[in-house]
């Protein structure tokens, strides 16, 4: 087994992270630019935090090319809101395009060919091609550094959830219908169509 220190270049640690923590779900975050145009970007450092209140988190890093916050972060700190959209087999190529580093104010919905939908309570738009949308109010931001590759946690309280009826049965989201797509190392992506089921053991079964 090889052992590595983590005090070297951030790019080495980044490779350890994206190779080890897989598959990663992808939050496609939409925000509003200062001129009212739309911003959209995928983030695979993304997770659920709390069910009530309903809180999710994603982790933008300082942009390598400029040493600045990404546009998503600038917008969330100013507008205090965002929408989480989801990456699926039906939209992943467009979502990948939305990760392009455009100039601030250039609309990634237009660039990627995605359709903006009005939200109910936040100003940021939803992505029509995503079957689930979370309308979020910004809650907290924790920053771990100011240099390229340094990350932050941004949490949002999900105030409204929109789910396409076609991916639901008996009030639940069905994995095979959702067709979520995740991220791996390098240019690897994952489909979620190779799943298996296993009963969770009850306390009584574990003690036997
Ligand atoms: C699938 C995918 C996942 C990504 N995940 C992250 C991530 O977790 N954190 C991050 O800082 N950048 C991530 N990126 C890169 C951002 O999407 C990219 O820097 C984007 O230009 C940021 O846009 P913005 O400046 O409009 O916020 C990811 C890119 C792709 C394609």
mmCIF file of C-alpha atoms and ligand atoms in Angstrom:
data_model
loop_
_atom_site.group_PDB
_atom_site.id
_atom_site.type_symbol
_atom_site.label_atom_id
_atom_site.label_comp_id
_atom_site.label_asym_id
_atom_site.label_seq_id
_atom_site.Cartn_x
_atom_site.Cartn_y
_atom_site.Cartn_z
ATOM 1 C CA UNK A 1 0.000 0.000 0.000
ATOM 2 C CA UNK A 2 1.334 3.469 -0.884
ATOM 3 C CA UNK A 3 1.007 6.304 1.609
ATOM 4 C CA UNK A 4 0.752 9.996 0.708
ATOM 5 C CA UNK A 5 1.086 13.236 2.663
ATOM 6 C CA UNK A 6 -1.609 15.829 1.933
ATOM 7 C CA UNK A 7 0.591 18.934 2.236
ATOM 8 C CA UNK A 8 1.623 18.899 -1.452
ATOM 9 C CA UNK A 9 -0.088 20.514 -4.466
ATOM 10 C CA UNK A 10 -3.877 20.738 -4.207
ATOM 11 C CA UNK A 11 -4.204 18.893 -7.530
ATOM 12 C CA UNK A 12 -2.844 15.698 -5.941
ATOM 13 C CA UNK A 13 -5.341 15.842 -3.073
ATOM 14 C CA UNK A 14 -8.098 16.632 -5.580
ATOM 15 C CA UNK A 15 -7.276 13.394 -7.437
ATOM 16 C CA UNK A 16 -7.424 11.418 -4.167
ATOM 17 C CA UNK A 17 -10.830 12.947 -3.377
ATOM 18 C CA UNK A 18 -12.448 12.453 -6.775
ATOM 19 C CA UNK A 19 -11.054 8.938 -7.109
ATOM 20 C CA UNK A 20 -12.090 7.799 -3.630
ATOM 21 C CA UNK A 21 -15.459 9.438 -3.055
ATOM 22 C CA UNK A 22 -17.513 7.848 -5.811
ATOM 23 C CA UNK A 23 -20.101 7.831 -7.221
ATOM 24 C CA UNK A 24 -20.929 11.445 -6.383
ATOM 25 C CA UNK A 25 -24.402 12.888 -6.939
ATOM 26 C CA UNK A 26 -24.486 16.090 -8.963
ATOM 27 C CA UNK A 27 -26.281 19.247 -7.818
ATOM 28 C CA UNK A 28 -26.971 21.550 -10.729
ATOM 29 C CA UNK A 29 -27.174 24.935 -9.040
ATOM 30 C CA UNK A 30 -29.044 27.805 -10.647
ATOM 31 C CA UNK A 31 -28.676 31.367 -9.400
ATOM 32 C CA UNK A 32 -29.449 34.872 -10.623
ATOM 33 C CA UNK A 33 -26.719 37.203 -11.826
ATOM 34 C CA UNK A 34 -26.679 40.843 -10.708
ATOM 35 C CA UNK A 35 -28.232 41.964 -14.038
ATOM 36 C CA UNK A 36 -31.105 39.464 -13.679
ATOM 37 C CA UNK A 37 -29.677 36.922 -16.148
ATOM 38 C CA UNK A 38 -29.317 33.256 -15.187
ATOM 39 C CA UNK A 39 -26.310 31.310 -13.975
ATOM 40 C CA UNK A 40 -26.080 27.527 -13.894
ATOM 41 C CA UNK A 41 -23.277 25.140 -12.831
ATOM 42 C CA UNK A 42 -22.922 21.508 -11.680
ATOM 43 C CA UNK A 43 -21.302 20.589 -8.335
ATOM 44 C CA UNK A 44 -20.555 16.968 -7.422
ATOM 45 C CA UNK A 45 -19.302 17.713 -3.916
ATOM 46 C CA UNK A 46 -22.945 17.601 -2.815
ATOM 47 C CA UNK A 47 -24.953 15.938 -0.045
ATOM 48 C CA UNK A 48 -28.068 15.946 2.153
ATOM 49 C CA UNK A 49 -27.624 17.312 5.683
ATOM 50 C CA UNK A 50 -30.960 17.417 7.498
ATOM 51 C CA UNK A 51 -34.539 16.280 6.875
ATOM 52 C CA UNK A 52 -36.393 18.753 9.147
ATOM 53 C CA UNK A 53 -35.432 21.475 8.523
ATOM 54 C CA UNK A 54 -34.608 20.169 5.061
ATOM 55 C CA UNK A 55 -30.975 21.180 4.420
ATOM 56 C CA UNK A 56 -28.598 20.300 1.578
ATOM 57 C CA UNK A 57 -24.947 21.261 1.068
ATOM 58 C CA UNK A 58 -22.572 21.620 -1.848
ATOM 59 C CA UNK A 59 -18.922 22.596 -2.009
ATOM 60 C CA UNK A 60 -17.589 25.108 -4.529
ATOM 61 C CA UNK A 61 -13.819 25.516 -4.690
ATOM 62 C CA UNK A 62 -11.914 28.719 -5.385
ATOM 63 C CA UNK A 63 -11.583 28.978 -9.175
ATOM 64 C CA UNK A 64 -8.140 27.795 -10.284
ATOM 65 C CA UNK A 65 -7.883 30.221 -13.215
ATOM 66 C CA UNK A 66 -8.629 33.412 -11.250
ATOM 67 C CA UNK A 67 -8.240 32.643 -7.536
ATOM 68 C CA UNK A 68 -11.754 34.077 -7.054
ATOM 69 C CA UNK A 69 -15.101 32.703 -5.868
ATOM 70 C CA UNK A 70 -17.092 31.012 -8.640
ATOM 71 C CA UNK A 71 -20.074 32.946 -10.057
ATOM 72 C CA UNK A 72 -22.508 30.642 -8.216
ATOM 73 C CA UNK A 73 -20.984 31.697 -4.880
ATOM 74 C CA UNK A 74 -21.008 35.422 -5.725
ATOM 75 C CA UNK A 75 -24.682 35.157 -6.625
ATOM 76 C CA UNK A 76 -25.705 33.155 -3.552
ATOM 77 C CA UNK A 77 -23.912 35.523 -1.161
ATOM 78 C CA UNK A 78 -25.759 38.482 -2.738
ATOM 79 C CA UNK A 79 -29.211 36.980 -3.461
ATOM 80 C CA UNK A 80 -29.356 34.512 -0.500
ATOM 81 C CA UNK A 81 -31.114 31.863 -2.569
ATOM 82 C CA UNK A 82 -30.606 29.198 -5.221
ATOM 83 C CA UNK A 83 -32.236 26.176 -6.880
ATOM 84 C CA UNK A 84 -30.826 22.634 -6.882
ATOM 85 C CA UNK A 85 -31.611 20.780 -10.120
ATOM 86 C CA UNK A 86 -30.532 17.224 -10.902
ATOM 87 C CA UNK A 87 -28.424 15.497 -13.537
ATOM 88 C CA UNK A 88 -30.045 12.556 -15.360
ATOM 89 C CA UNK A 89 -29.575 10.367 -18.426
ATOM 90 C CA UNK A 90 -31.780 12.842 -20.288
ATOM 91 C CA UNK A 91 -29.776 16.002 -19.597
ATOM 92 C CA UNK A 92 -26.152 15.129 -18.693
ATOM 93 C CA UNK A 93 -24.570 16.405 -21.914
ATOM 94 C CA UNK A 94 -26.198 19.796 -21.467
ATOM 95 C CA UNK A 95 -25.303 19.847 -17.766
ATOM 96 C CA UNK A 96 -21.684 19.178 -18.709
ATOM 97 C CA UNK A 97 -21.829 22.165 -21.090
ATOM 98 C CA UNK A 98 -23.214 24.290 -18.247
ATOM 99 C CA UNK A 99 -19.923 23.758 -16.374
ATOM 100 C CA UNK A 100 -18.098 25.854 -18.972
ATOM 101 C CA UNK A 101 -16.329 28.833 -17.452
ATOM 102 C CA UNK A 102 -18.224 31.682 -19.150
ATOM 103 C CA UNK A 103 -17.792 35.376 -18.397
ATOM 104 C CA UNK A 104 -19.867 36.605 -15.433
ATOM 105 C CA UNK A 105 -23.339 37.486 -16.740
ATOM 106 C CA UNK A 106 -23.298 35.024 -19.650
ATOM 107 C CA UNK A 107 -26.297 32.705 -19.303
ATOM 108 C CA UNK A 108 -25.390 28.974 -19.084
ATOM 109 C CA UNK A 109 -29.045 28.010 -19.721
ATOM 110 C CA UNK A 110 -28.717 29.562 -23.197
ATOM 111 C CA UNK A 111 -25.175 28.246 -23.723
ATOM 112 C CA UNK A 112 -26.177 24.670 -22.787
ATOM 113 C CA UNK A 113 -29.597 24.696 -24.476
ATOM 114 C CA UNK A 114 -31.537 24.226 -21.223
ATOM 115 C CA UNK A 115 -34.951 25.758 -20.533
ATOM 116 C CA UNK A 116 -35.459 28.145 -17.576
ATOM 117 C CA UNK A 117 -38.701 27.765 -15.604
ATOM 118 C CA UNK A 118 -39.928 30.323 -13.054
ATOM 119 C CA UNK A 119 -39.602 29.201 -9.440
ATOM 120 C CA UNK A 120 -42.404 29.725 -6.921
ATOM 121 C CA UNK A 121 -40.552 31.457 -4.089
ATOM 122 C CA UNK A 122 -36.987 32.202 -5.254
ATOM 123 C CA UNK A 123 -35.924 34.380 -8.188
ATOM 124 C CA UNK A 124 -33.410 31.837 -9.547
ATOM 125 C CA UNK A 125 -34.899 29.737 -12.356
ATOM 126 C CA UNK A 126 -35.470 25.979 -12.375
ATOM 127 C CA UNK A 127 -34.164 23.724 -15.149
ATOM 128 C CA UNK A 128 -37.140 22.301 -17.056
ATOM 129 C CA UNK A 129 -35.078 19.288 -18.200
ATOM 130 C CA UNK A 130 -34.476 18.222 -14.548
ATOM 131 C CA UNK A 131 -37.265 16.051 -13.049
ATOM 132 C CA UNK A 132 -36.641 17.343 -9.497
ATOM 133 C CA UNK A 133 -36.082 20.896 -8.248
ATOM 134 C CA UNK A 134 -35.305 22.149 -4.739
ATOM 135 C CA UNK A 135 -36.001 25.843 -4.126
ATOM 136 C CA UNK A 136 -33.481 26.849 -1.431
ATOM 137 C CA UNK A 137 -32.824 29.720 0.941
ATOM 138 C CA UNK A 138 -29.117 30.213 1.691
ATOM 139 C CA UNK A 139 -28.280 29.205 5.287
ATOM 140 C CA UNK A 140 -24.500 29.111 5.920
ATOM 141 C CA UNK A 141 -21.105 29.219 4.303
ATOM 142 C CA UNK A 142 -17.907 27.783 5.800
ATOM 143 C CA UNK A 143 -14.676 28.627 3.952
ATOM 144 C CA UNK A 144 -11.517 26.547 4.289
ATOM 145 C CA UNK A 145 -9.080 28.834 2.431
ATOM 146 C CA UNK A 146 -8.642 31.543 -0.173
ATOM 147 C CA UNK A 147 -6.289 29.872 -2.647
ATOM 148 C CA UNK A 148 -7.139 27.844 -5.794
ATOM 149 C CA UNK A 149 -8.476 24.427 -4.814
ATOM 150 C CA UNK A 150 -9.684 25.585 -1.370
ATOM 151 C CA UNK A 151 -13.281 24.612 -0.794
ATOM 152 C CA UNK A 152 -16.284 25.950 1.042
ATOM 153 C CA UNK A 153 -19.503 24.396 2.257
ATOM 154 C CA UNK A 154 -22.661 26.221 1.254
ATOM 155 C CA UNK A 155 -25.864 25.009 2.862
ATOM 156 C CA UNK A 156 -29.384 25.840 1.798
ATOM 157 C CA UNK A 157 -32.749 25.208 3.395
ATOM 158 C CA UNK A 158 -35.052 23.575 0.878
ATOM 159 C CA UNK A 159 -38.344 25.447 1.111
ATOM 160 C CA UNK A 160 -40.110 23.814 -1.861
ATOM 161 C CA UNK A 161 -39.588 20.494 -3.655
ATOM 162 C CA UNK A 162 -40.935 19.950 -7.178
ATOM 163 C CA UNK A 163 -40.993 16.383 -8.545
ATOM 164 C CA UNK A 164 -42.234 15.238 -11.936
ATOM 165 C CA UNK A 165 -45.112 12.843 -11.392
ATOM 166 C CA UNK A 166 -43.738 10.478 -14.053
ATOM 167 C CA UNK A 167 -40.809 9.460 -11.777
ATOM 168 C CA UNK A 168 -42.981 8.806 -8.694
ATOM 169 C CA UNK A 169 -44.999 5.841 -7.446
ATOM 170 C CA UNK A 170 -46.900 5.741 -4.117
ATOM 171 C CA UNK A 171 -45.390 9.069 -3.077
ATOM 172 C CA UNK A 172 -41.792 7.869 -3.591
ATOM 173 C CA UNK A 173 -39.171 8.696 -6.194
ATOM 174 C CA UNK A 174 -38.381 5.525 -8.195
ATOM 175 C CA UNK A 175 -34.658 5.117 -8.942
ATOM 176 C CA UNK A 176 -35.237 3.444 -12.327
ATOM 177 C CA UNK A 177 -37.495 6.279 -13.453
ATOM 178 C CA UNK A 178 -35.359 9.121 -12.067
ATOM 179 C CA UNK A 179 -32.268 7.853 -13.979
ATOM 180 C CA UNK A 180 -29.878 10.035 -11.961
ATOM 181 C CA UNK A 181 -26.318 10.375 -13.211
ATOM 182 C CA UNK A 182 -23.292 10.867 -10.946
ATOM 183 C CA UNK A 183 -19.637 11.750 -11.207
ATOM 184 C CA UNK A 184 -16.462 9.721 -10.721
ATOM 185 C CA UNK A 185 -12.739 10.375 -11.149
ATOM 186 C CA UNK A 186 -11.386 12.314 -14.134
ATOM 187 C CA UNK A 187 -13.953 12.242 -16.925
ATOM 188 C CA UNK A 188 -15.881 9.291 -15.450
ATOM 189 C CA UNK A 189 -19.614 9.563 -14.957
ATOM 190 C CA UNK A 190 -22.027 6.960 -13.502
ATOM 191 C CA UNK A 191 -25.510 5.797 -14.371
ATOM 192 C CA UNK A 192 -27.654 4.420 -11.555
ATOM 193 C CA UNK A 193 -29.094 1.439 -13.458
ATOM 194 C CA UNK A 194 -26.966 -1.265 -11.798
ATOM 195 C CA UNK A 195 -28.498 -1.334 -8.356
ATOM 196 C CA UNK A 196 -29.338 -4.080 -5.895
ATOM 197 C CA UNK A 197 -31.676 -4.305 -2.927
ATOM 198 C CA UNK A 198 -30.819 -5.398 0.597
ATOM 199 C CA UNK A 199 -33.023 -5.337 3.699
ATOM 200 C CA UNK A 200 -31.673 -3.230 6.541
ATOM 201 C CA UNK A 201 -31.216 -5.444 9.631
ATOM 202 C CA UNK A 202 -33.360 -4.647 12.656
ATOM 203 C CA UNK A 203 -31.751 -4.327 16.114
ATOM 204 C CA UNK A 204 -33.283 -7.698 17.117
ATOM 205 C CA UNK A 205 -31.691 -9.447 14.107
ATOM 206 C CA UNK A 206 -28.250 -7.896 14.808
ATOM 207 C CA UNK A 207 -28.334 -9.118 18.453
ATOM 208 C CA UNK A 208 -29.137 -12.775 17.547
HETATM 209 C C1 LIG B 1 -20.156 17.077 -13.194
HETATM 210 C C2 LIG B 1 -19.377 18.242 -12.664
HETATM 211 C C3 LIG B 1 -19.233 18.394 -11.298
HETATM 212 C C4 LIG B 1 -18.530 19.497 -10.770
HETATM 213 N N1 LIG B 1 -18.403 19.603 -9.411
HETATM 214 C C5 LIG B 1 -17.770 20.673 -8.885
HETATM 215 C C6 LIG B 1 -17.672 20.805 -7.460
HETATM 216 O O1 LIG B 1 -18.158 19.986 -6.664
HETATM 217 N N2 LIG B 1 -17.024 21.913 -6.978
HETATM 218 C C7 LIG B 1 -16.512 22.879 -7.814
HETATM 219 O O2 LIG B 1 -15.969 23.866 -7.330
HETATM 220 N N3 LIG B 1 -16.615 22.768 -9.159
HETATM 221 C C8 LIG B 1 -17.240 21.704 -9.711
HETATM 222 N N4 LIG B 1 -17.353 21.591 -11.074
HETATM 223 C C9 LIG B 1 -16.871 22.706 -11.923
HETATM 224 C C10 LIG B 1 -17.884 23.851 -11.995
HETATM 225 O O3 LIG B 1 -19.119 23.393 -12.540
HETATM 226 C C11 LIG B 1 -17.314 24.977 -12.901
HETATM 227 O O4 LIG B 1 -16.196 25.540 -12.251
HETATM 228 C C12 LIG B 1 -18.298 26.058 -13.274
HETATM 229 O O5 LIG B 1 -17.720 26.871 -14.281
HETATM 230 C C13 LIG B 1 -18.679 26.962 -12.126
HETATM 231 O O6 LIG B 1 -19.610 27.880 -12.651
HETATM 232 P P1 LIG B 1 -19.922 29.294 -12.025
HETATM 233 O O7 LIG B 1 -18.684 30.142 -12.124
HETATM 234 O O8 LIG B 1 -21.051 29.785 -12.881
HETATM 235 O O9 LIG B 1 -20.341 29.092 -10.604
HETATM 236 C C14 LIG B 1 -17.980 20.468 -11.642
HETATM 237 C C15 LIG B 1 -18.095 20.303 -13.040
HETATM 238 C C16 LIG B 1 -18.776 19.188 -13.540
HETATM 239 C C17 LIG B 1 -18.902 18.999 -15.026
#
